[in-house]
Amino acid sequence: MSAGLAARVGIVDYQAGNLQSIRNALTSLGAYVLCVREPGEVRGCTHLVLPGVGAFGFCADRLSASGLIPALEDSALGQGIPLLGICVGMQLLADGSEESPEVSGLGWLGGRVRLIPDSGPGIRVPHVGWNAVTFDRHWANFQPGTEADFYFDHSYAYTEPRRGVTVASCQHGISFSAVVQHDNIVAVQFHPEKSQTSGMRFLRGFLAAQCQPD
């Protein structure tokens, strides 16, 4: 299928993310988009998006309280449905974060999320605004060595995923993973829905990934 034409995208609505801008971006690419609030709504989605805005512990607690985790595990880990984690949604795929050390993440990518060090002039934390992302590996229509600008808003970053690979990296005081992929799961620290041309290009690549649910 061409990107978006047959995609039925479920955005996980666990009361901890800015869903409307993501929904608008995916809809503009031709996807049918629904906000998933019940486990039964996960079934039938060809793609899933896990957003997240706010502190790691808050988002992890809201996701746990939603009752959606078993359904998401069945779809993403069991059936291989493409899943995109965005910002804190990416961080939730780690084992945990320094931001909320007492709270566990989903652990699907392993490793820990760490505070970006305030390492000198020009390096502000939180890291807010546009920054260049370098693709170290081929992903969708991004070739190795490609640089593209994306929009970031975060203070914590993923540096060492234990499962999967860093597809693209970003420099802000330190080098951190901007895109991580493990099989059908892809996670990004930037906000593709706020990243204009580069973001839409990235989302188009995500929609091109195919796995039909049972």
Coordinates of C-alpha atoms in Angstrom, one line a residue, residues 2 5 34 50 52 59-60 68 76 78 88-90 99 111 118 124 129 134 144 146 157 169 177 183 191 193 195 214:
S2 CA 1.1 3.6 -0.4
L5 CA -3.9 4.9 2.4
L34 CA -8.5 7.1 16.4
L50 CA 2.5 6.2 22.1
G52 CA 3.9 11.5 26.2
C59 CA 3.3 9.4 32.3
A60 CA 4.2 5.9 33.5
L68 CA -3.9 -0.5 28.0
A76 CA 3.3 -4.6 19.4
G78 CA 3.0 -10.3 20.0
V88 CA 8.2 10.7 26.8
G89 CA 6.5 8.0 24.8
M90 CA 10.0 7.0 23.7
E99 CA 13.7 11.8 36.4
G111 CA 18.4 0.9 29.3
D118 CA 24.3 21.5 31.6
R124 CA 20.6 24.9 27.8
G129 CA 13.9 24.1 19.7
T134 CA 22.0 12.7 11.7
P144 CA 22.8 7.0 6.2
T146 CA 21.3 12.3 6.0
A157 CA 17.6 11.7 26.8
S169 CA 21.5 10.7 16.8
S177 CA 19.6 8.7 20.5
D183 CA 12.0 -4.7 15.0
H191 CA 8.3 15.8 17.9
E193 CA 4.2 16.4 14.4
S195 CA 8.8 19.3 12.7
D214 CA -5.5 -10.5 13.1

